[in-house]
Amino acid sequence: MADYSWVMVGEHRFLPAGYGYFPEVAALFAESERQPCLDGTDGESAIRCGYLASAHVLLERLHALGISPDRVRADLDTALGALAEQPPSDRLPHPIPSRAAFLDELRALLASDGASWDDKELFDRYLDLSTIIDGLRGHMEIRNLVRVLLECSPAQAPVGLDLYELDREGISADPHQPLAGQARSEQLAEVAQNASLLVLTEGSSDADLLELGMRVTHPHLIGFVNFMNFRLAPAERNVAALVKTVNAFIVAGVANRFVAIADNDTAGHDGLAKLTARQHPPSCRVLHYPPLGLLAAYPAVDPDTGLLTMTDVNGAAGALEMYFGRDVLTRDDGTLMPVHWGGLVPQLGRRQGALSPADKKAAQKQFRRKAAAAQAGNSAGDEDWDGIRAIIDAIVHAFD
């Protein structure tokens, strides 16, 4: 004989699960709603072991998860139709009631209390409804079916996950463990695991250009790595705005895995310094564009003499344009677009470097042309994609 967990609605129990429980149901409860496992009924709790809340509370949680009345209604209609198409059997009442008749019967049952169990007609109605509900379980998402039960019960009716029968030796599920919290954590982990990796950048240009580059260097990641779409709403476009977005995601408890990535320059490192020094939730990574060999010896205009010197500009002038490739950064005369130094950032003891505005604009335009040609199959085959490839690799492997 199996030992079952039950979904209790008022004084009625439904949805038996042999030798275990439905994690999706457990995840609807909070650990603060845990009821102690007792040897006998304590006279105050509707269940002797498990979790207990009210129909109203669980309905609001289901709605917050997107399990709406319209969704449930459509699922119930489909499931009842599937049961009605089955050949008549002793397992199910015949005929299968319509949705309206089924819900009316369920409301009447859930409005009754334990004192009515001497009523044979009511008990037979419970058996019929329980059999139908068990049949619906094979055709409906379990949380949709739970919502059907909750909508038909009084708002303040106690609703519980009864684990009492599992409180025995040899049962694989331990009812004394924090099952609700564990089930909810596993749900969130599944969201994080299956959702696309979200990438936050300093602004719309970086997002657009990185996505464009990824379509060339990592086309197999389209749909698996998504860049924040700044076109959907106006937003600030700088490293300070990136910090605000990361903090907002963390405070909101966003379950999706996300990577925040900023320029590998002085301003980027200064702007993210406090953020990178903190611990982050497992779903969050904060990065800079990785060091690049090309930038380890790159022409920069000496701020004192005005002369070009070969300088390691990693960490000081590594904006996205510097990762577009040597071919993009090379001018018509064969020289590389030089870095120009700005003001000193005292906290880091180094200057901020960047291409001139004209060179930056030209580099972006040339990169778009290069990417368009590559996607059209018109590449010469000798283009430099090392920088973009390094950035996308850093993003993909951020959680390694």
CSV table of C-alpha atoms in Angstrom, one decimal:
chain,number,residue,atom,x,y,z
A,1,MET,CA,0.0,0.0,0.0
A,2,ALA,CA,1.4,3.4,-1.0
A,3,ASP,CA,2.0,6.2,1.4
A,4,TYR,CA,0.7,9.5,-0.1
A,5,SER,CA,0.9,13.2,0.2
A,6,TRP,CA,-2.3,15.1,-0.5
A,7,VAL,CA,-3.4,18.6,-1.5
A,8,MET,CA,-5.9,19.6,1.2
A,9,VAL,CA,-8.6,22.1,0.4
A,10,GLY,CA,-10.7,22.8,3.5
A,11,GLU,CA,-11.4,19.4,4.9
A,12,HIS,CA,-11.1,17.6,1.6
A,13,ARG,CA,-8.1,16.0,0.1
A,14,PHE,CA,-7.2,15.7,-3.5
A,15,LEU,CA,-4.3,14.8,-5.9
A,16,PRO,CA,-2.6,12.0,-4.1
A,17,ALA,CA,1.2,11.5,-4.8
A,18,GLY,CA,2.5,8.1,-3.9
A,19,TYR,CA,5.8,8.0,-1.9
A,20,GLY,CA,6.4,11.6,-2.6
A,21,TYR,CA,4.9,15.0,-3.4
A,22,PHE,CA,4.4,17.4,-6.3
A,23,PRO,CA,7.4,19.8,-6.2
A,24,GLU,CA,5.3,22.4,-8.2
A,25,VAL,CA,2.7,22.4,-5.4
A,26,ALA,CA,5.3,22.5,-2.6
A,27,ALA,CA,6.9,25.5,-4.3
A,28,LEU,CA,3.6,27.5,-3.8
A,29,PHE,CA,4.2,27.6,-0.1
A,30,ALA,CA,6.6,29.5,2.1
A,31,GLU,CA,8.8,27.8,4.7
A,32,SER,CA,7.1,30.1,7.3
A,33,GLU,CA,3.9,28.2,6.6
A,34,ARG,CA,5.4,24.9,7.7
A,35,GLN,CA,3.4,22.9,10.2
A,36,PRO,CA,5.2,20.7,12.7
A,37,CYS,CA,4.9,16.9,12.2
A,38,LEU,CA,2.8,15.6,15.1
A,39,ASP,CA,1.9,12.1,16.2
A,40,GLY,CA,-1.8,13.0,16.3
A,41,THR,CA,-4.1,15.8,15.4
A,42,ASP,CA,-3.4,18.9,17.5
A,43,GLY,CA,-7.0,20.1,17.2
A,44,GLU,CA,-5.9,23.4,15.7
A,45,SER,CA,-4.2,22.7,12.4
A,46,ALA,CA,-6.0,21.3,9.3
A,47,ILE,CA,-3.0,19.0,8.7
A,48,ARG,CA,-0.7,17.1,11.0
A,49,CYS,CA,2.5,17.5,8.9
A,50,GLY,CA,3.3,19.7,5.9
A,51,TYR,CA,2.4,23.3,4.8
A,52,LEU,CA,-0.7,25.3,5.4
A,53,ALA,CA,-1.9,28.6,3.9
A,54,SER,CA,-5.2,30.0,2.6
A,55,ALA,CA,-6.9,29.7,-0.8
A,56,HIS,CA,-6.6,33.5,-1.2
A,57,VAL,CA,-2.8,33.5,-0.5
A,58,LEU,CA,-2.1,30.7,-3.0
A,59,LEU,CA,-4.4,32.2,-5.7
A,60,GLU,CA,-2.4,35.4,-5.5
A,61,ARG,CA,0.9,33.5,-5.8
A,62,LEU,CA,-0.4,31.6,-8.8
A,63,HIS,CA,-1.5,34.8,-10.4
A,64,ALA,CA,1.9,36.3,-9.8
A,65,LEU,CA,3.4,33.4,-11.7
A,66,GLY,CA,1.3,34.1,-14.7
A,67,ILE,CA,-1.2,31.2,-14.0
A,68,SER,CA,-4.3,33.3,-14.8
A,69,PRO,CA,-8.0,32.3,-14.8
A,70,ASP,CA,-8.1,32.5,-18.7
A,71,ARG,CA,-5.1,30.2,-18.9
A,72,VAL,CA,-6.6,27.7,-16.5
A,73,ARG,CA,-10.0,27.8,-18.1
A,74,ALA,CA,-8.6,26.9,-21.5
A,75,ASP,CA,-6.5,24.1,-20.0
A,76,LEU,CA,-9.5,22.7,-18.1
A,77,ASP,CA,-11.7,22.7,-21.3
A,78,THR,CA,-9.1,20.8,-23.2
A,79,ALA,CA,-8.6,18.3,-20.4
A,80,LEU,CA,-12.3,17.7,-19.9
A,81,GLY,CA,-12.7,17.2,-23.6
A,82,ALA,CA,-9.8,14.6,-23.6
A,83,LEU,CA,-11.5,12.7,-20.8
A,84,ALA,CA,-14.9,12.8,-22.6
A,85,GLU,CA,-13.3,11.3,-25.7
A,86,GLN,CA,-12.0,8.2,-23.7
A,87,PRO,CA,-14.1,5.0,-23.9
A,88,PRO,CA,-16.4,4.6,-20.9
A,89,SER,CA,-14.8,2.7,-18.0
A,90,ASP,CA,-15.3,2.0,-14.4
A,91,ARG,CA,-12.4,4.4,-13.6
A,92,LEU,CA,-14.3,7.5,-14.6
A,93,PRO,CA,-17.9,8.6,-14.1
A,94,HIS,CA,-19.9,8.6,-17.3
A,95,PRO,CA,-20.7,11.0,-19.0
A,96,ILE,CA,-17.9,13.4,-18.1
A,97,PRO,CA,-19.6,16.7,-17.0
A,98,SER,CA,-19.3,20.0,-18.8
A,99,ARG,CA,-17.0,22.6,-17.3
A,100,ALA,CA,-19.9,24.5,-15.8
A,101,ALA,CA,-21.4,21.4,-14.2
A,102,PHE,CA,-18.0,20.2,-12.9
A,103,LEU,CA,-17.2,23.5,-11.3
A,104,ASP,CA,-20.7,23.8,-9.8
A,105,GLU,CA,-20.3,20.3,-8.2
A,106,LEU,CA,-16.8,21.2,-7.0
A,107,ARG,CA,-18.0,24.4,-5.4
A,108,ALA,CA,-20.8,22.6,-3.6
A,109,LEU,CA,-18.5,20.0,-2.3
A,110,LEU,CA,-15.8,22.5,-1.1
A,111,ALA,CA,-18.5,24.5,0.7
A,112,SER,CA,-19.3,21.5,2.9
A,113,ASP,CA,-17.4,20.5,6.0
A,114,GLY,CA,-16.4,17.2,7.7
A,115,ALA,CA,-19.6,17.0,9.6
A,116,SER,CA,-21.4,16.2,6.3
A,117,TRP,CA,-19.4,13.0,5.6
A,118,ASP,CA,-22.3,10.9,7.0
A,119,ASP,CA,-24.2,12.1,3.9
A,120,LYS,CA,-23.7,9.1,1.5
A,121,GLU,CA,-24.7,11.3,-1.5
A,122,LEU,CA,-22.1,13.9,-0.6
A,123,PHE,CA,-19.4,11.2,-0.1
A,124,ASP,CA,-20.3,9.6,-3.5
A,125,ARG,CA,-20.0,13.1,-5.1
A,126,TYR,CA,-16.6,13.5,-3.5
A,127,LEU,CA,-15.5,10.1,-4.9
A,128,ASP,CA,-16.7,11.0,-8.4
A,129,LEU,CA,-15.1,14.4,-8.4
A,130,SER,CA,-11.8,13.0,-7.0
A,131,THR,CA,-11.8,10.5,-9.8
A,132,ILE,CA,-12.3,13.2,-12.4
A,133,ILE,CA,-9.6,15.4,-10.8
A,134,ASP,CA,-7.2,12.5,-10.9
A,135,GLY,CA,-8.0,12.0,-14.5
A,136,LEU,CA,-7.6,15.7,-15.3
A,137,ARG,CA,-4.1,15.5,-13.8
A,138,GLY,CA,-2.9,13.5,-16.8
A,139,HIS,CA,-4.0,16.3,-19.2
A,140,MET,CA,-3.4,19.5,-17.2
A,141,GLU,CA,-0.4,21.3,-15.7
A,142,ILE,CA,-0.6,20.5,-12.0
A,143,ARG,CA,-0.6,24.2,-10.9
A,144,ASN,CA,-3.5,24.9,-13.3
A,145,LEU,CA,-5.5,22.1,-11.6
A,146,VAL,CA,-4.6,23.4,-8.2
A,147,ARG,CA,-6.0,26.8,-9.3
A,148,VAL,CA,-9.3,25.2,-10.3
A,149,LEU,CA,-9.6,23.8,-6.7
A,150,LEU,CA,-8.7,27.1,-5.2
A,151,GLU,CA,-11.1,29.1,-7.3
A,152,CYS,CA,-14.0,26.8,-6.2
A,153,SER,CA,-13.2,27.1,-2.5
A,154,PRO,CA,-14.0,29.9,0.0
A,155,ALA,CA,-11.2,32.5,-0.1
A,156,GLN,CA,-10.1,31.9,3.5
A,157,ALA,CA,-10.4,28.2,3.4
A,158,PRO,CA,-7.2,26.5,4.7
A,159,VAL,CA,-5.2,24.9,1.9
A,160,GLY,CA,-2.3,22.6,2.7
A,161,LEU,CA,0.2,20.1,1.4
A,162,ASP,CA,-0.3,17.2,3.7
A,163,LEU,CA,2.9,15.1,4.2
A,164,TYR,CA,1.7,13.1,7.2
A,165,GLU,CA,1.7,9.7,5.5
A,166,LEU,CA,5.2,10.2,4.4
A,167,ASP,CA,6.5,10.6,8.0
A,168,ARG,CA,7.5,6.9,8.1
A,169,GLU,CA,10.6,4.9,7.6
A,170,GLY,CA,11.5,3.8,4.1
A,171,ILE,CA,9.9,6.8,2.4
A,172,SER,CA,12.2,8.6,0.0
A,173,ALA,CA,10.7,12.1,0.7
A,174,ASP,CA,11.6,13.4,4.1
A,175,PRO,CA,8.7,15.6,5.2
A,176,HIS,CA,10.9,17.2,7.9
A,177,GLN,CA,13.1,18.8,5.3
A,178,PRO,CA,12.4,22.4,3.9
A,179,LEU,CA,10.6,21.0,0.9
A,180,ALA,CA,8.9,24.3,-0.1
A,181,GLY,CA,12.0,26.4,-0.2
A,182,GLN,CA,14.0,23.7,-2.0
A,183,ALA,CA,11.2,23.3,-4.6
A,184,ARG,CA,11.0,27.0,-5.2
A,185,SER,CA,14.8,27.3,-5.5
A,186,GLU,CA,14.9,24.5,-8.0
A,187,GLN,CA,12.2,26.2,-10.1
A,188,LEU,CA,14.2,29.4,-10.2
A,189,ALA,CA,17.4,27.5,-11.0
A,190,GLU,CA,15.5,25.9,-13.9
A,191,VAL,CA,14.4,29.4,-15.2
A,192,ALA,CA,18.0,30.5,-15.0
A,193,GLN,CA,19.3,27.4,-16.7
A,194,ASN,CA,16.8,27.4,-19.6
A,195,ALA,CA,16.4,31.1,-20.2
A,196,SER,CA,18.7,33.0,-22.7
A,197,LEU,CA,21.8,34.5,-21.2
A,198,LEU,CA,21.1,38.2,-20.9
A,199,VAL,CA,23.9,40.7,-21.6
A,200,LEU,CA,23.9,44.2,-20.1
A,201,THR,CA,26.1,46.8,-21.8
A,202,GLU,CA,26.9,50.5,-21.3
A,203,GLY,CA,24.6,51.6,-24.0
A,204,SER,CA,22.6,50.8,-27.2
A,205,SER,CA,25.6,51.1,-29.6
A,206,ASP,CA,27.6,48.5,-27.7
A,207,ALA,CA,24.6,46.2,-27.5
A,208,ASP,CA,23.9,46.5,-31.3
A,209,LEU,CA,27.5,46.2,-32.4
A,210,LEU,CA,28.3,43.2,-30.1
A,211,GLU,CA,25.1,41.4,-31.3
A,212,LEU,CA,26.1,42.2,-34.9
A,213,GLY,CA,29.6,40.8,-34.3
A,214,MET,CA,28.2,37.7,-32.6
A,215,ARG,CA,26.2,36.9,-35.6
A,216,VAL,CA,29.5,36.5,-37.5
A,217,THR,CA,31.8,34.9,-34.9
A,218,HIS,CA,29.2,32.8,-32.9
A,219,PRO,CA,26.1,32.5,-35.1
A,220,HIS,CA,25.1,29.3,-33.2
A,221,LEU,CA,24.5,31.4,-30.1
A,222,ILE,CA,21.6,33.5,-31.6
A,223,GLY,CA,18.6,33.0,-29.4
A,224,PHE,CA,20.8,31.7,-26.5
A,225,VAL,CA,22.6,35.0,-25.8
A,226,ASN,CA,20.5,38.1,-25.8
A,227,PHE,CA,21.7,41.7,-25.5
A,228,MET,CA,19.6,44.3,-23.6
A,229,ASN,CA,17.4,46.0,-26.1
A,230,PHE,CA,17.7,49.8,-25.6
A,231,ARG,CA,15.4,50.5,-28.5
A,232,LEU,CA,12.3,49.5,-26.5
A,233,ALA,CA,12.6,52.4,-24.0
A,234,PRO,CA,14.8,55.4,-23.5
A,235,ALA,CA,17.8,54.8,-21.2
A,236,GLU,CA,21.0,56.4,-20.0
A,237,ARG,CA,24.0,55.2,-21.9
A,238,ASN,CA,27.2,55.1,-19.7
A,239,VAL,CA,28.9,53.0,-17.1
A,240,ALA,CA,27.0,54.6,-14.3
A,241,ALA,CA,23.7,53.6,-15.9
A,242,LEU,CA,25.1,50.0,-16.2
A,243,VAL,CA,25.8,50.0,-12.5
A,244,LYS,CA,22.2,51.1,-11.8
A,245,THR,CA,20.8,48.4,-14.0
A,246,VAL,CA,22.8,45.7,-12.4
A,247,ASN,CA,21.8,46.9,-8.9
A,248,ALA,CA,18.2,47.0,-10.0
A,249,PHE,CA,18.4,43.4,-11.3
A,250,ILE,CA,20.0,42.2,-8.1
A,251,VAL,CA,17.5,43.9,-5.8
A,252,ALA,CA,14.6,42.7,-7.9
A,253,GLY,CA,15.9,39.1,-7.6
A,254,VAL,CA,15.9,38.5,-11.4
A,255,ALA,CA,16.3,34.8,-11.8
A,256,ASN,CA,17.8,34.9,-15.3
A,257,ARG,CA,21.5,34.6,-15.6
A,258,PHE,CA,22.9,37.9,-16.7
A,259,VAL,CA,26.3,39.4,-17.5
A,260,ALA,CA,27.1,43.1,-17.2
A,261,ILE,CA,30.1,44.0,-19.4
A,262,ALA,CA,31.8,47.3,-19.6
A,263,ASP,CA,34.7,48.9,-21.6
A,264,ASN,CA,38.2,47.9,-20.7
A,265,ASP,CA,39.3,51.5,-20.2
A,266,THR,CA,40.0,53.8,-17.3
A,267,ALA,CA,36.4,55.1,-17.1
A,268,GLY,CA,35.0,51.6,-17.2
A,269,HIS,CA,37.2,50.2,-14.5
A,270,ASP,CA,36.6,53.3,-12.3
A,271,GLY,CA,32.9,53.1,-12.8
A,272,LEU,CA,32.6,49.4,-11.9
A,273,ALA,CA,35.1,49.4,-9.1
A,274,LYS,CA,32.6,49.3,-6.3
A,275,LEU,CA,30.4,46.9,-8.1
A,276,THR,CA,33.2,44.4,-8.9
A,277,ALA,CA,34.4,44.5,-5.3
A,278,ARG,CA,31.1,43.2,-4.0
A,279,GLN,CA,29.7,39.7,-3.8
A,280,HIS,CA,27.0,39.0,-6.4
A,281,PRO,CA,24.2,36.4,-6.5
A,282,PRO,CA,25.0,33.3,-8.5
A,283,SER,CA,22.9,34.6,-11.4
A,284,CYS,CA,25.1,37.7,-12.0
A,285,ARG,CA,28.6,38.3,-13.4
A,286,VAL,CA,30.3,41.7,-13.9
A,287,LEU,CA,33.1,41.9,-16.5
A,288,HIS,CA,35.2,44.1,-18.6
A,289,TYR,CA,36.2,43.5,-22.2
A,290,PRO,CA,39.2,41.1,-21.9
A,291,PRO,CA,42.8,42.2,-22.5
A,292,LEU,CA,43.7,42.0,-26.2
A,293,GLY,CA,47.1,41.4,-27.8
A,294,LEU,CA,46.6,44.2,-30.3
A,295,LEU,CA,46.2,46.7,-27.5
A,296,ALA,CA,49.3,45.6,-25.6
A,297,ALA,CA,51.4,47.7,-28.0
A,298,TYR,CA,49.1,50.3,-29.7
A,299,PRO,CA,49.9,53.8,-30.9
A,300,ALA,CA,48.9,56.6,-28.5
A,301,VAL,CA,49.5,60.3,-28.6
A,302,ASP,CA,51.8,61.3,-25.8
A,303,PRO,CA,49.9,64.1,-23.9
A,304,ASP,CA,53.1,66.0,-23.2
A,305,THR,CA,55.0,65.7,-26.5
A,306,GLY,CA,52.3,65.0,-29.0
A,307,LEU,CA,54.3,62.2,-30.3
A,308,LEU,CA,53.0,58.7,-31.1
A,309,THR,CA,54.3,56.0,-28.7
A,310,MET,CA,53.5,52.3,-28.7
A,311,THR,CA,51.7,51.8,-25.4
A,312,ASP,CA,49.8,49.1,-23.6
A,313,VAL,CA,46.3,50.6,-23.6
A,314,ASN,CA,44.6,47.6,-22.1
A,315,GLY,CA,42.6,48.8,-19.1
A,316,ALA,CA,43.0,52.4,-20.1
A,317,ALA,CA,41.6,52.8,-23.7
A,318,GLY,CA,39.8,49.5,-24.4
A,319,ALA,CA,36.4,50.8,-25.6
A,320,LEU,CA,34.5,48.5,-27.9
A,321,GLU,CA,35.8,50.1,-31.1
A,322,MET,CA,39.3,48.9,-30.2
A,323,TYR,CA,38.0,45.3,-30.5
A,324,PHE,CA,36.7,45.7,-34.1
A,325,GLY,CA,39.9,44.3,-35.6
A,326,ARG,CA,43.2,45.6,-36.9
A,327,ASP,CA,41.6,45.8,-40.4
A,328,VAL,CA,38.9,48.2,-39.2
A,329,LEU,CA,41.3,50.3,-37.1
A,330,THR,CA,43.8,50.7,-40.0
A,331,ARG,CA,43.5,54.0,-41.9
A,332,ASP,CA,43.9,54.3,-45.7
A,333,ASP,CA,47.6,55.3,-45.2
A,334,GLY,CA,48.2,52.0,-43.4
A,335,THR,CA,48.5,53.5,-39.9
A,336,LEU,CA,46.3,52.6,-36.9
A,337,MET,CA,43.8,55.1,-35.6
A,338,PRO,CA,45.7,56.5,-32.5
A,339,VAL,CA,44.5,56.7,-28.9
A,340,HIS,CA,44.2,60.2,-27.5
A,341,TRP,CA,44.6,60.7,-23.7
A,342,GLY,CA,42.1,62.6,-21.6
A,343,GLY,CA,42.1,63.6,-18.0
A,344,LEU,CA,43.7,61.7,-15.1
A,345,VAL,CA,41.4,59.6,-13.0
A,346,PRO,CA,43.0,60.0,-9.5
A,347,GLN,CA,41.5,56.8,-8.0
A,348,LEU,CA,43.3,54.7,-10.6
A,349,GLY,CA,46.2,56.9,-11.2
A,350,ARG,CA,45.9,56.8,-15.0
A,351,ARG,CA,44.4,58.7,-17.8
A,352,GLN,CA,41.3,57.8,-19.8
A,353,GLY,CA,42.1,57.0,-23.5
A,354,ALA,CA,39.9,56.9,-26.5
A,355,LEU,CA,39.9,57.2,-30.3
A,356,SER,CA,39.0,60.7,-31.6
A,357,PRO,CA,35.3,61.2,-32.2
A,358,ALA,CA,35.9,61.1,-36.0
A,359,ASP,CA,37.9,57.9,-35.8
A,360,LYS,CA,35.3,56.3,-33.5
A,361,LYS,CA,32.5,57.1,-35.9
A,362,ALA,CA,34.5,55.8,-38.9
A,363,ALA,CA,35.4,52.6,-37.0
A,364,GLN,CA,31.8,51.9,-36.2
A,365,LYS,CA,30.8,52.5,-39.8
A,366,GLN,CA,33.5,50.2,-41.2
A,367,PHE,CA,32.7,47.5,-38.7
A,368,ARG,CA,29.1,47.5,-39.8
A,369,ARG,CA,30.2,47.1,-43.4
A,370,LYS,CA,32.6,44.3,-42.5
A,371,ALA,CA,29.8,42.4,-40.5
A,372,ALA,CA,27.3,42.9,-43.3
A,373,ALA,CA,29.7,41.5,-45.9
A,374,ALA,CA,30.5,38.5,-43.7
A,375,GLN,CA,26.9,37.7,-43.2
A,376,ALA,CA,26.3,38.0,-46.9
A,377,GLY,CA,29.1,35.7,-47.7
A,378,ASN,CA,31.2,38.4,-49.3
A,379,SER,CA,34.2,38.4,-46.9
A,380,ALA,CA,37.7,38.3,-48.3
A,381,GLY,CA,38.6,35.8,-45.6
A,382,ASP,CA,41.4,37.7,-43.9
A,383,GLU,CA,39.3,39.9,-41.6
A,384,ASP,CA,40.4,40.3,-38.0
A,385,TRP,CA,37.6,39.1,-35.6
A,386,ASP,CA,39.9,38.3,-32.7
A,387,GLY,CA,38.6,41.1,-30.5
A,388,ILE,CA,34.9,40.4,-30.9
A,389,ARG,CA,35.5,36.7,-30.6
A,390,ALA,CA,37.3,37.3,-27.3
A,391,ILE,CA,34.5,39.4,-25.9
A,392,ILE,CA,31.8,36.8,-26.8
A,393,ASP,CA,33.9,34.0,-25.4
A,394,ALA,CA,34.3,36.0,-22.1
A,395,ILE,CA,30.5,36.4,-21.9
A,396,VAL,CA,29.7,32.8,-22.7
A,397,HIS,CA,32.2,31.5,-20.2
A,398,ALA,CA,31.5,34.0,-17.4
A,399,PHE,CA,29.9,31.3,-15.3
A,400,ASP,CA,32.6,28.7,-15.6
